[in-house]
Amino acid sequence: MAPYIDEALLDDPDELSRKDSRSTLRALASAGAQVREALHLSREAGIDRLADQERPRSVLVAAIGGSSIVADVLELLAEPGSPVPVQARRNLPLPGWVGPLDLVVAVSLSGRAPGPLAVAAEAARRGASLLTVGLDDSPLAEVTRRARGTHIGIGRNRTSSRTALWTLLAPVLVGADRLGLLDAPEESLLAVADRLDERAEELRPSSEAFVNPAKLLAVQLAETVPVVLGDGPLGGVAAARASSMLARTARIPALWGELPDAASGIVACFDGPYTAIGGRRPGTYDDSRIRLGDIDTSGWEPHHFDEPDGELLERPRGPRGTAGRDLFADPYLDGPAPPQLGLLMLRDAPAQAPTPETVEAETLTDAVLTTARDAGVRVMEVRAGAGDPVVRLADHVAMVDFAATYLAIGLGLDPSVSPHVADLRDRTS
C-alpha cells in the first residue's frame, strides 16, 4: 500500500513553512544566490592564483554525504577533456601515489567532516597542494592555511550540505577552470545562477500543485516504489543526487542507475512484485511473445541485456493505459494492492547536432520507457533545458531537490530533521 501524501498541504504556504522547521525550501531557492556569492568569495580567497601554478599531475576530490556530488560533478565535467586524471575519495587511506605533484580538493560545509579533514591533513603532510571549501573558522581551513593552500569560505546561514550544494560546488569548478582541467568560465557559472533562479521561481511554494512540476512529481513519487535512471553520464550524476535526496530528505529508498550500463538491471525490476507482470494480478495480462530482435540493438554493448539478441521471451503484459492495475479488484476481499513501481527518467536536453552516439542513446532510453509502460510501471520523465553541461545539470538538481522536499512535507515529515539520524549520532559520538 502506497504512503498517503496530503496534496492539499502542498498548496498551503503557511503549512509548508510550519512543517519545514529549518527552511529547506527557502535554502533551495537561494541556489542561484549561492553561486554568485561563491564566485565573490572565491575571488576574495585568491583562487585566480591557481592559474599561475603548474598544472597538477592528478586531482583527488574528498567529499562525503550531501557534499559527495561535488566530486561526482568534477569527475563528470573533467573527464572529456582534462589533461590529468580526476578521481573521488571519501576517506582515508589516501592513495600511495599522492604526493607533492598532486592536488587534493577537500569539501566540507562545517570544515569538520572526518573523511575530508583526514584526507586533507594527510595530503598536507605529504606536501600535496590543497584546495578546500568550508567554514572559515574550522579545522579544515586551518590545515589548508598551514599548508599554504587555498581555502574558500562559505556564506552565511548555510546549515546543511544538502541545501548548500552550489556554495560548495561553484568554487571547485572555478578552481578547476583556472587549472585548465575543464571549461567553467564565470559567464557559464552566472548562467547556472540564472537557471537556478528560474527554477526557484517555477517551483516556489506559492505555485499551485497543478502547475508546479516539483509538486506534481512529489505526488507521483509518493504513489510508487521509485527507481531513478539517468539517460547518460550527466543524468547519472543527477540520478545519484535524486536517490540521496529521496532517502535523506523524504525517507524514501530509491534505486538509481545510469544508461546504458544499468539498462538490464533496471529492466529486470519490471518482472518483480511491484508491476502488473510480477504481481500476477488476475485479469490484466495477455500472453504476448516479444523478440528483443524487434528492437534495433545494433551498436549496443552486449551487457545492455542479459538475454541474447532475438531470443524469444515469454512476457505477460497489462493493457496499455491501465498501468497493469485491475480496475475490478476489491481491496476488502483481495487485500490492499502493493505499491506500483515508478521509473523516474532524467533525460538530457535534445542534442543540437545529433550524432550516431546520441541517436543510439535516445533509442535505448525510449526502448526502456516503452518496456516500462508495457510492464505496468508508472513512468515519470524530466527533461533538462538547453545550455552548458553544468547548466543542464542544475536543471535536474533543482527539480529533484524541490520534489524530494515537497514529498517529505506532504508525507508529514520535516525535511531537515530525522530523529533516527539524531539517535545514530548520539550512539556513535
CSV table of C-alpha atoms in Angstrom, one decimal:
chain,number,residue,atom,x,y,z
A,1,MET,CA,0.0,0.0,0.0
A,2,ALA,CA,1.4,3.4,-1.0
A,3,PRO,CA,2.0,6.0,1.6
A,4,TYR,CA,-0.5,8.8,1.9
A,5,ILE,CA,0.6,12.3,0.7
A,6,ASP,CA,-1.5,15.3,1.7
A,7,GLU,CA,-1.9,17.1,-1.6
A,8,ALA,CA,-3.8,20.0,0.0
A,9,LEU,CA,-0.9,20.7,2.3
A,10,LEU,CA,1.4,21.2,-0.7
A,11,ASP,CA,-0.8,24.2,-1.7
A,12,ASP,CA,-0.8,25.8,1.7
A,13,PRO,CA,2.3,28.0,2.0
A,14,ASP,CA,1.8,28.6,5.7
A,15,GLU,CA,1.6,24.9,6.4
A,16,LEU,CA,4.7,24.2,4.2
A,17,SER,CA,6.6,26.8,6.2
A,18,ARG,CA,5.4,25.4,9.6
A,19,LYS,CA,6.4,21.8,8.8
A,20,ASP,CA,9.7,23.0,7.2
A,21,SER,CA,11.4,23.8,10.6
A,22,ARG,CA,14.8,24.8,9.1
A,23,SER,CA,13.5,26.5,5.9
A,24,THR,CA,14.8,23.8,3.5
A,25,LEU,CA,12.6,25.2,0.7
A,26,ARG,CA,14.0,28.7,1.2
A,27,ALA,CA,17.5,27.4,1.2
A,28,LEU,CA,17.0,25.5,-2.1
A,29,ALA,CA,15.5,28.7,-3.6
A,30,SER,CA,18.8,30.5,-2.7
A,31,ALA,CA,20.8,28.3,-5.0
A,32,GLY,CA,21.3,31.0,-7.7
A,33,ALA,CA,22.5,33.4,-5.0
A,34,GLN,CA,24.8,30.7,-3.6
A,35,VAL,CA,26.6,30.6,-7.0
A,36,ARG,CA,27.1,34.3,-7.2
A,37,GLU,CA,28.2,34.6,-3.6
A,38,ALA,CA,30.6,31.7,-4.1
A,39,LEU,CA,32.2,33.4,-7.1
A,40,HIS,CA,32.8,36.5,-4.9
A,41,LEU,CA,34.2,34.5,-2.0
A,42,SER,CA,36.5,32.6,-4.4
A,43,ARG,CA,37.9,35.8,-5.8
A,44,GLU,CA,38.5,37.2,-2.3
A,45,ALA,CA,40.3,34.0,-1.3
A,46,GLY,CA,42.7,34.4,-4.3
A,47,ILE,CA,41.6,31.5,-6.4
A,48,ASP,CA,42.8,33.2,-9.5
A,49,ARG,CA,46.3,32.5,-8.3
A,50,LEU,CA,45.8,28.9,-9.3
A,51,ALA,CA,46.1,29.9,-13.0
A,52,ASP,CA,49.8,30.8,-12.3
A,53,GLN,CA,50.6,27.5,-10.7
A,54,GLU,CA,51.9,24.5,-12.6
A,55,ARG,CA,49.2,22.0,-13.6
A,56,PRO,CA,49.0,19.2,-11.0
A,57,ARG,CA,49.8,15.6,-12.1
A,58,SER,CA,46.5,14.4,-10.8
A,59,VAL,CA,43.5,15.7,-8.8
A,60,LEU,CA,41.8,13.8,-5.9
A,61,VAL,CA,38.5,15.1,-4.5
A,62,ALA,CA,37.4,14.3,-1.0
A,63,ALA,CA,33.7,14.8,-0.1
A,64,ILE,CA,31.1,12.8,1.7
A,65,GLY,CA,27.3,12.8,2.4
A,66,GLY,CA,25.4,15.7,0.9
A,67,SER,CA,28.7,17.1,-0.4
A,68,SER,CA,29.7,14.0,-2.4
A,69,ILE,CA,28.0,15.2,-5.5
A,70,VAL,CA,30.8,17.8,-5.8
A,71,ALA,CA,33.3,15.0,-6.6
A,72,ASP,CA,30.8,13.4,-9.0
A,73,VAL,CA,30.3,16.6,-10.9
A,74,LEU,CA,34.0,17.4,-11.1
A,75,GLU,CA,34.7,13.9,-12.5
A,76,LEU,CA,31.8,14.3,-14.9
A,77,LEU,CA,32.9,17.6,-16.3
A,78,ALA,CA,36.6,17.0,-16.4
A,79,GLU,CA,36.5,13.5,-17.9
A,80,PRO,CA,36.0,14.5,-21.6
A,81,GLY,CA,39.0,16.9,-21.8
A,82,SER,CA,41.0,17.0,-18.6
A,83,PRO,CA,44.7,16.6,-19.3
A,84,VAL,CA,45.1,14.9,-15.9
A,85,PRO,CA,43.1,12.2,-14.1
A,86,VAL,CA,40.4,13.3,-11.6
A,87,GLN,CA,39.0,10.9,-9.1
A,88,ALA,CA,36.9,10.9,-5.9
A,89,ARG,CA,37.9,9.7,-2.4
A,90,ARG,CA,35.6,9.6,0.6
A,91,ASN,CA,38.0,8.9,3.3
A,92,LEU,CA,41.5,7.6,4.2
A,93,PRO,CA,43.6,5.8,3.3
A,94,LEU,CA,45.0,8.4,0.9
A,95,PRO,CA,46.3,6.6,-2.2
A,96,GLY,CA,50.1,6.0,-2.0
A,97,TRP,CA,50.7,7.8,-5.3
A,98,VAL,CA,49.5,11.2,-3.9
A,99,GLY,CA,52.5,13.5,-3.3
A,100,PRO,CA,53.9,17.0,-3.9
A,101,LEU,CA,53.0,17.0,-7.6
A,102,ASP,CA,49.3,16.3,-7.0
A,103,LEU,CA,46.3,18.5,-5.9
A,104,VAL,CA,43.8,17.4,-3.3
A,105,VAL,CA,40.4,19.1,-3.1
A,106,ALA,CA,38.5,18.6,0.2
A,107,VAL,CA,35.0,19.8,0.7
A,108,SER,CA,33.1,20.0,4.0
A,109,LEU,CA,30.4,22.6,4.8
A,110,SER,CA,31.3,22.6,8.5
A,111,GLY,CA,35.0,22.0,7.9
A,112,ARG,CA,34.9,19.2,10.4
A,113,ALA,CA,33.7,16.1,8.4
A,114,PRO,CA,36.2,13.4,9.5
A,115,GLY,CA,36.8,12.0,6.0
A,116,PRO,CA,37.7,15.1,4.0
A,117,LEU,CA,39.5,16.6,7.0
A,118,ALA,CA,41.7,13.5,7.4
A,119,VAL,CA,42.4,13.3,3.7
A,120,ALA,CA,43.4,17.0,3.6
A,121,ALA,CA,45.7,16.6,6.7
A,122,GLU,CA,47.4,13.6,5.2
A,123,ALA,CA,47.8,15.3,1.8
A,124,ALA,CA,49.3,18.3,3.5
A,125,ARG,CA,51.8,16.0,5.4
A,126,ARG,CA,52.9,14.6,2.0
A,127,GLY,CA,53.3,18.0,0.5
A,128,ALA,CA,50.4,17.9,-1.9
A,129,SER,CA,48.7,21.1,-2.9
A,130,LEU,CA,45.3,21.8,-1.3
A,131,LEU,CA,42.1,23.5,-2.4
A,132,THR,CA,39.4,23.3,0.2
A,133,VAL,CA,35.9,24.7,0.7
A,134,GLY,CA,34.1,25.0,4.1
A,135,LEU,CA,33.6,27.1,7.1
A,136,ASP,CA,36.3,29.7,7.6
A,137,ASP,CA,36.8,29.1,11.3
A,138,SER,CA,37.3,25.3,11.1
A,139,PRO,CA,40.0,22.6,11.3
A,140,LEU,CA,39.8,22.2,7.5
A,141,ALA,CA,40.6,25.9,6.9
A,142,GLU,CA,43.5,25.7,9.5
A,143,VAL,CA,45.0,22.6,7.7
A,144,THR,CA,44.9,24.4,4.4
A,145,ARG,CA,46.4,27.7,5.7
A,146,ARG,CA,49.3,25.8,7.4
A,147,ALA,CA,49.9,24.0,4.1
A,148,ARG,CA,49.8,27.4,2.2
A,149,GLY,CA,46.9,26.1,0.1
A,150,THR,CA,43.7,27.9,-1.0
A,151,HIS,CA,40.6,27.8,1.2
A,152,ILE,CA,37.3,29.3,0.2
A,153,GLY,CA,34.8,30.1,2.9
A,154,ILE,CA,31.1,29.7,2.8
A,155,GLY,CA,28.3,32.2,3.0
A,156,ARG,CA,26.0,32.9,6.0
A,157,ASN,CA,23.1,30.8,7.0
A,158,ARG,CA,24.5,27.6,5.4
A,159,THR,CA,23.4,24.9,7.7
A,160,SER,CA,23.1,21.8,5.6
A,161,SER,CA,25.3,20.4,2.8
A,162,ARG,CA,22.2,19.1,1.1
A,163,THR,CA,20.8,22.7,0.6
A,164,ALA,CA,24.2,24.4,0.1
A,165,LEU,CA,25.4,22.3,-2.9
A,166,TRP,CA,26.2,25.3,-5.0
A,167,THR,CA,28.1,27.1,-2.2
A,168,LEU,CA,30.4,24.1,-2.2
A,169,LEU,CA,30.5,23.2,-5.9
A,170,ALA,CA,30.9,26.6,-7.6
A,171,PRO,CA,34.4,27.3,-6.0
A,172,VAL,CA,35.6,23.9,-7.0
A,173,LEU,CA,34.5,24.5,-10.6
A,174,VAL,CA,36.3,27.9,-10.6
A,175,GLY,CA,39.5,26.3,-9.3
A,176,ALA,CA,39.3,23.5,-11.9
A,177,ASP,CA,38.8,26.1,-14.6
A,178,ARG,CA,41.8,28.1,-13.5
A,179,LEU,CA,43.9,25.0,-13.6
A,180,GLY,CA,42.8,24.1,-17.1
A,181,LEU,CA,41.0,20.9,-16.1
A,182,LEU,CA,37.7,21.9,-17.5
A,183,ASP,CA,35.9,24.9,-19.1
A,184,ALA,CA,33.9,26.7,-16.5
A,185,PRO,CA,34.3,30.4,-17.0
A,186,GLU,CA,32.4,32.9,-14.9
A,187,GLU,CA,29.9,33.5,-17.7
A,188,SER,CA,28.9,29.8,-17.6
A,189,LEU,CA,28.5,29.8,-13.8
A,190,LEU,CA,26.4,33.0,-14.0
A,191,ALA,CA,24.2,31.2,-16.5
A,192,VAL,CA,23.9,28.4,-13.9
A,193,ALA,CA,22.8,31.0,-11.3
A,194,ASP,CA,20.2,32.4,-13.7
A,195,ARG,CA,18.8,28.9,-14.5
A,196,LEU,CA,18.6,28.2,-10.8
A,197,ASP,CA,16.7,31.4,-10.2
A,198,GLU,CA,14.3,30.5,-13.0
A,199,ARG,CA,13.7,27.0,-11.4
A,200,ALA,CA,13.2,28.6,-7.9
A,201,GLU,CA,10.5,30.8,-9.3
A,202,GLU,CA,8.8,28.0,-11.2
A,203,LEU,CA,9.0,25.6,-8.2
A,204,ARG,CA,8.2,28.1,-5.5
A,205,PRO,CA,5.9,27.0,-2.6
A,206,SER,CA,3.2,29.5,-3.5
A,207,SER,CA,2.8,27.9,-7.0
A,208,GLU,CA,-0.2,25.6,-7.0
A,209,ALA,CA,0.4,21.9,-7.5
A,210,PHE,CA,-1.3,21.6,-10.8
A,211,VAL,CA,1.2,24.0,-12.4
A,212,ASN,CA,4.2,23.2,-10.2
A,213,PRO,CA,6.3,20.4,-11.8
A,214,ALA,CA,8.1,19.6,-8.5
A,215,LYS,CA,4.8,19.2,-6.5
A,216,LEU,CA,3.3,17.1,-9.3
A,217,LEU,CA,6.5,14.9,-9.3
A,218,ALA,CA,6.3,14.6,-5.5
A,219,VAL,CA,2.7,13.3,-5.7
A,220,GLN,CA,3.6,10.8,-8.4
A,221,LEU,CA,6.6,9.5,-6.5
A,222,ALA,CA,4.6,9.1,-3.3
A,223,GLU,CA,2.4,6.5,-5.1
A,224,THR,CA,5.3,4.3,-6.2
A,225,VAL,CA,8.4,2.4,-5.3
A,226,PRO,CA,10.7,4.7,-7.1
A,227,VAL,CA,13.7,3.9,-9.4
A,228,VAL,CA,15.7,6.8,-10.8
A,229,LEU,CA,17.5,6.4,-14.1
A,230,GLY,CA,19.7,8.9,-15.9
A,231,ASP,CA,20.0,8.7,-19.7
A,232,GLY,CA,23.7,9.3,-19.7
A,233,PRO,CA,26.6,10.4,-17.5
A,234,LEU,CA,25.0,13.8,-16.7
A,235,GLY,CA,21.7,12.2,-15.9
A,236,GLY,CA,23.5,9.6,-13.9
A,237,VAL,CA,25.0,12.2,-11.6
A,238,ALA,CA,21.6,13.8,-11.2
A,239,ALA,CA,20.0,10.3,-10.5
A,240,ALA,CA,22.5,9.7,-7.7
A,241,ARG,CA,21.6,13.1,-6.3
A,242,ALA,CA,17.9,12.2,-6.6
A,243,SER,CA,18.4,8.9,-4.8
A,244,SER,CA,20.3,10.6,-2.0
A,245,MET,CA,17.7,13.4,-1.6
A,246,LEU,CA,14.8,10.9,-1.6
A,247,ALA,CA,16.4,8.8,1.1
A,248,ARG,CA,17.8,11.6,3.3
A,249,THR,CA,15.1,14.2,2.9
A,250,ALA,CA,11.9,12.3,2.1
A,251,ARG,CA,12.9,9.0,3.8
A,252,ILE,CA,12.0,7.0,0.6
A,253,PRO,CA,14.6,4.5,-0.5
A,254,ALA,CA,15.2,4.7,-4.3
A,255,LEU,CA,17.4,2.6,-6.5
A,256,TRP,CA,19.3,4.6,-9.2
A,257,GLY,CA,21.3,3.9,-12.3
A,258,GLU,CA,22.7,5.3,-15.5
A,259,LEU,CA,22.2,4.2,-19.0
A,260,PRO,CA,23.5,2.3,-20.8
A,261,ASP,CA,25.1,0.1,-18.1
A,262,ALA,CA,22.1,0.0,-15.8
A,263,ALA,CA,19.6,-1.0,-18.6
A,264,SER,CA,19.3,-4.7,-17.9
A,265,GLY,CA,19.5,-4.3,-14.1
A,266,ILE,CA,16.6,-1.7,-14.0
A,267,VAL,CA,14.5,-3.5,-16.6
A,268,ALA,CA,14.8,-6.7,-14.6
A,269,CYS,CA,12.9,-5.0,-11.9
A,270,PHE,CA,9.9,-4.8,-14.2
A,271,ASP,CA,9.5,-8.5,-13.7
A,272,GLY,CA,9.3,-8.1,-9.9
A,273,PRO,CA,6.4,-7.9,-7.4
A,274,TYR,CA,5.7,-4.2,-8.0
A,275,THR,CA,4.4,-4.4,-11.6
A,276,ALA,CA,1.5,-6.0,-13.3
A,277,ILE,CA,3.7,-8.7,-14.6
A,278,GLY,CA,5.5,-9.7,-11.4
A,279,GLY,CA,2.4,-9.1,-9.2
A,280,ARG,CA,0.4,-11.5,-11.3
A,281,ARG,CA,-2.8,-9.6,-10.8
A,282,PRO,CA,-5.6,-11.6,-12.4
A,283,GLY,CA,-7.4,-10.5,-15.5
A,284,THR,CA,-4.8,-8.0,-16.7
A,285,TYR,CA,-2.4,-9.9,-18.9
A,286,ASP,CA,-2.2,-11.5,-22.3
A,287,ASP,CA,0.4,-14.0,-23.5
A,288,SER,CA,2.4,-11.8,-25.9
A,289,ARG,CA,5.7,-13.1,-27.1
A,290,ILE,CA,8.3,-10.4,-27.8
A,291,ARG,CA,11.6,-10.6,-29.5
A,292,LEU,CA,14.5,-8.4,-28.5
A,293,GLY,CA,15.4,-8.6,-32.2
A,294,ASP,CA,12.3,-6.5,-32.9
A,295,ILE,CA,14.2,-3.5,-31.4
A,296,ASP,CA,17.2,-2.2,-33.3
A,297,THR,CA,20.1,-3.0,-30.9
A,298,SER,CA,22.9,-2.6,-33.5
A,299,GLY,CA,25.9,-1.0,-31.9
A,300,TRP,CA,24.8,-1.6,-28.3
A,301,GLU,CA,27.2,-3.3,-25.9
A,302,PRO,CA,26.4,-6.9,-25.1
A,303,HIS,CA,26.0,-6.1,-21.4
A,304,HIS,CA,22.9,-4.0,-22.1
A,305,PHE,CA,20.8,-7.1,-21.9
A,306,ASP,CA,21.3,-10.4,-20.2
A,307,GLU,CA,19.4,-12.3,-23.0
A,308,PRO,CA,20.9,-12.9,-26.4
A,309,ASP,CA,19.6,-10.8,-29.2
A,310,GLY,CA,16.5,-12.3,-30.8
A,311,GLU,CA,15.8,-14.8,-28.1
A,312,LEU,CA,12.1,-15.4,-27.5
A,313,LEU,CA,10.9,-14.1,-24.2
A,314,GLU,CA,7.6,-15.0,-22.5
A,315,ARG,CA,6.3,-11.8,-21.1
A,316,PRO,CA,2.7,-11.2,-19.9
A,317,ARG,CA,1.7,-7.6,-20.3
A,318,GLY,CA,-1.0,-5.4,-18.9
A,319,PRO,CA,-3.2,-3.4,-21.2
A,320,ARG,CA,-1.7,-0.1,-22.3
A,321,GLY,CA,-3.1,2.8,-20.3
A,322,THR,CA,-4.1,0.7,-17.3
A,323,ALA,CA,-0.6,0.5,-15.8
A,324,GLY,CA,-1.4,-3.1,-15.2
A,325,ARG,CA,-4.0,-2.4,-12.4
A,326,ASP,CA,-7.1,-4.5,-12.0
A,327,LEU,CA,-9.9,-1.9,-12.0
A,328,PHE,CA,-12.3,-4.5,-10.5
A,329,ALA,CA,-10.1,-5.6,-7.6
A,330,ASP,CA,-11.9,-5.4,-4.2
A,331,PRO,CA,-9.4,-4.1,-1.5
A,332,TYR,CA,-11.5,-5.8,1.2
A,333,LEU,CA,-11.5,-9.2,-0.4
A,334,ASP,CA,-8.2,-9.1,-2.2
A,335,GLY,CA,-6.3,-7.0,0.3
A,336,PRO,CA,-4.6,-3.7,-0.4
A,337,ALA,CA,-2.7,-3.6,-3.7
A,338,PRO,CA,1.1,-3.4,-3.3
A,339,PRO,CA,2.7,0.0,-4.3
A,340,GLN,CA,3.4,0.3,-8.0
A,341,LEU,CA,7.0,0.5,-9.4
A,342,GLY,CA,7.8,4.0,-10.6
A,343,LEU,CA,10.5,4.9,-13.1
A,344,LEU,CA,11.8,8.5,-12.9
A,345,MET,CA,13.8,9.1,-16.1
A,346,LEU,CA,16.1,12.1,-16.0
A,347,ARG,CA,16.8,13.0,-19.7
A,348,ASP,CA,19.4,15.4,-21.1
A,349,ALA,CA,18.4,18.2,-23.4
A,350,PRO,CA,18.0,17.1,-27.1
A,351,ALA,CA,21.3,17.2,-28.9
A,352,GLN,CA,21.6,20.3,-31.2
A,353,ALA,CA,23.6,18.3,-33.7
A,354,PRO,CA,22.6,14.6,-33.4
A,355,THR,CA,25.4,12.1,-33.7
A,356,PRO,CA,25.2,8.3,-34.0
A,357,GLU,CA,26.0,8.1,-30.3
A,358,THR,CA,23.3,10.5,-29.3
A,359,VAL,CA,20.7,8.8,-31.5
A,360,GLU,CA,21.7,5.4,-30.1
A,361,ALA,CA,21.3,6.7,-26.6
A,362,GLU,CA,17.9,8.2,-27.3
A,363,THR,CA,16.8,4.9,-28.9
A,364,LEU,CA,17.9,3.0,-25.8
A,365,THR,CA,16.1,5.4,-23.5
A,366,ASP,CA,12.9,5.2,-25.5
A,367,ALA,CA,13.1,1.4,-25.5
A,368,VAL,CA,13.4,1.3,-21.7
A,369,LEU,CA,10.5,3.6,-21.3
A,370,THR,CA,8.3,1.6,-23.7
A,371,THR,CA,9.2,-1.6,-21.9
A,372,ALA,CA,8.4,0.1,-18.5
A,373,ARG,CA,5.0,1.2,-19.7
A,374,ASP,CA,4.1,-2.2,-21.1
A,375,ALA,CA,5.1,-3.8,-17.8
A,376,GLY,CA,2.7,-1.5,-15.8
A,377,VAL,CA,5.4,0.7,-14.4
A,378,ARG,CA,4.5,4.3,-13.7
A,379,VAL,CA,6.8,6.4,-15.9
A,380,MET,CA,7.9,10.0,-15.0
A,381,GLU,CA,10.2,12.0,-17.2
A,382,VAL,CA,12.2,15.1,-16.5
A,383,ARG,CA,13.9,16.8,-19.4
A,384,ALA,CA,16.7,19.3,-18.9
A,385,GLY,CA,16.7,22.6,-20.7
A,386,ALA,CA,19.4,23.7,-23.2
A,387,GLY,CA,22.7,25.1,-22.0
A,388,ASP,CA,26.2,24.1,-21.0
A,389,PRO,CA,26.5,20.7,-19.2
A,390,VAL,CA,26.6,22.3,-15.7
A,391,VAL,CA,23.5,24.4,-16.6
A,392,ARG,CA,21.6,21.3,-17.7
A,393,LEU,CA,22.7,19.5,-14.5
A,394,ALA,CA,21.4,22.5,-12.5
A,395,ASP,CA,18.0,21.9,-14.1
A,396,HIS,CA,17.8,18.3,-12.9
A,397,VAL,CA,19.3,19.0,-9.4
A,398,ALA,CA,16.8,21.8,-8.8
A,399,MET,CA,13.8,19.6,-9.8
A,400,VAL,CA,14.8,16.6,-7.7
A,401,ASP,CA,15.8,18.7,-4.7
A,402,PHE,CA,12.4,20.5,-4.6
A,403,ALA,CA,10.4,17.4,-5.4
A,404,ALA,CA,12.1,15.4,-2.5
A,405,THR,CA,11.4,18.3,-0.1
A,406,TYR,CA,7.7,18.6,-1.1
A,407,LEU,CA,7.4,14.8,-0.9
A,408,ALA,CA,8.8,14.9,2.7
A,409,ILE,CA,6.4,17.6,3.8
A,410,GLY,CA,3.4,16.1,2.1
A,411,LEU,CA,4.1,12.8,4.0
A,412,GLY,CA,4.1,14.8,7.2
A,413,LEU,CA,7.8,14.8,7.7
A,414,ASP,CA,10.2,17.6,8.5
A,415,PRO,CA,12.7,17.5,5.5
A,416,SER,CA,15.6,18.6,7.6
A,417,VAL,CA,15.2,16.7,10.9
A,418,SER,CA,15.4,12.9,11.2
A,419,PRO,CA,15.0,11.5,14.7
A,420,HIS,CA,16.8,8.3,13.7
A,421,VAL,CA,19.8,10.1,12.3
A,422,ALA,CA,20.0,12.0,15.6
A,423,ASP,CA,19.8,8.7,17.5
A,424,LEU,CA,22.6,7.3,15.4
A,425,ARG,CA,24.8,10.3,16.1
A,426,ASP,CA,24.1,10.0,19.8
A,427,ARG,CA,25.1,6.3,19.8
A,428,THR,CA,28.3,6.8,17.9
A,429,SER,CA,29.5,10.1,19.4
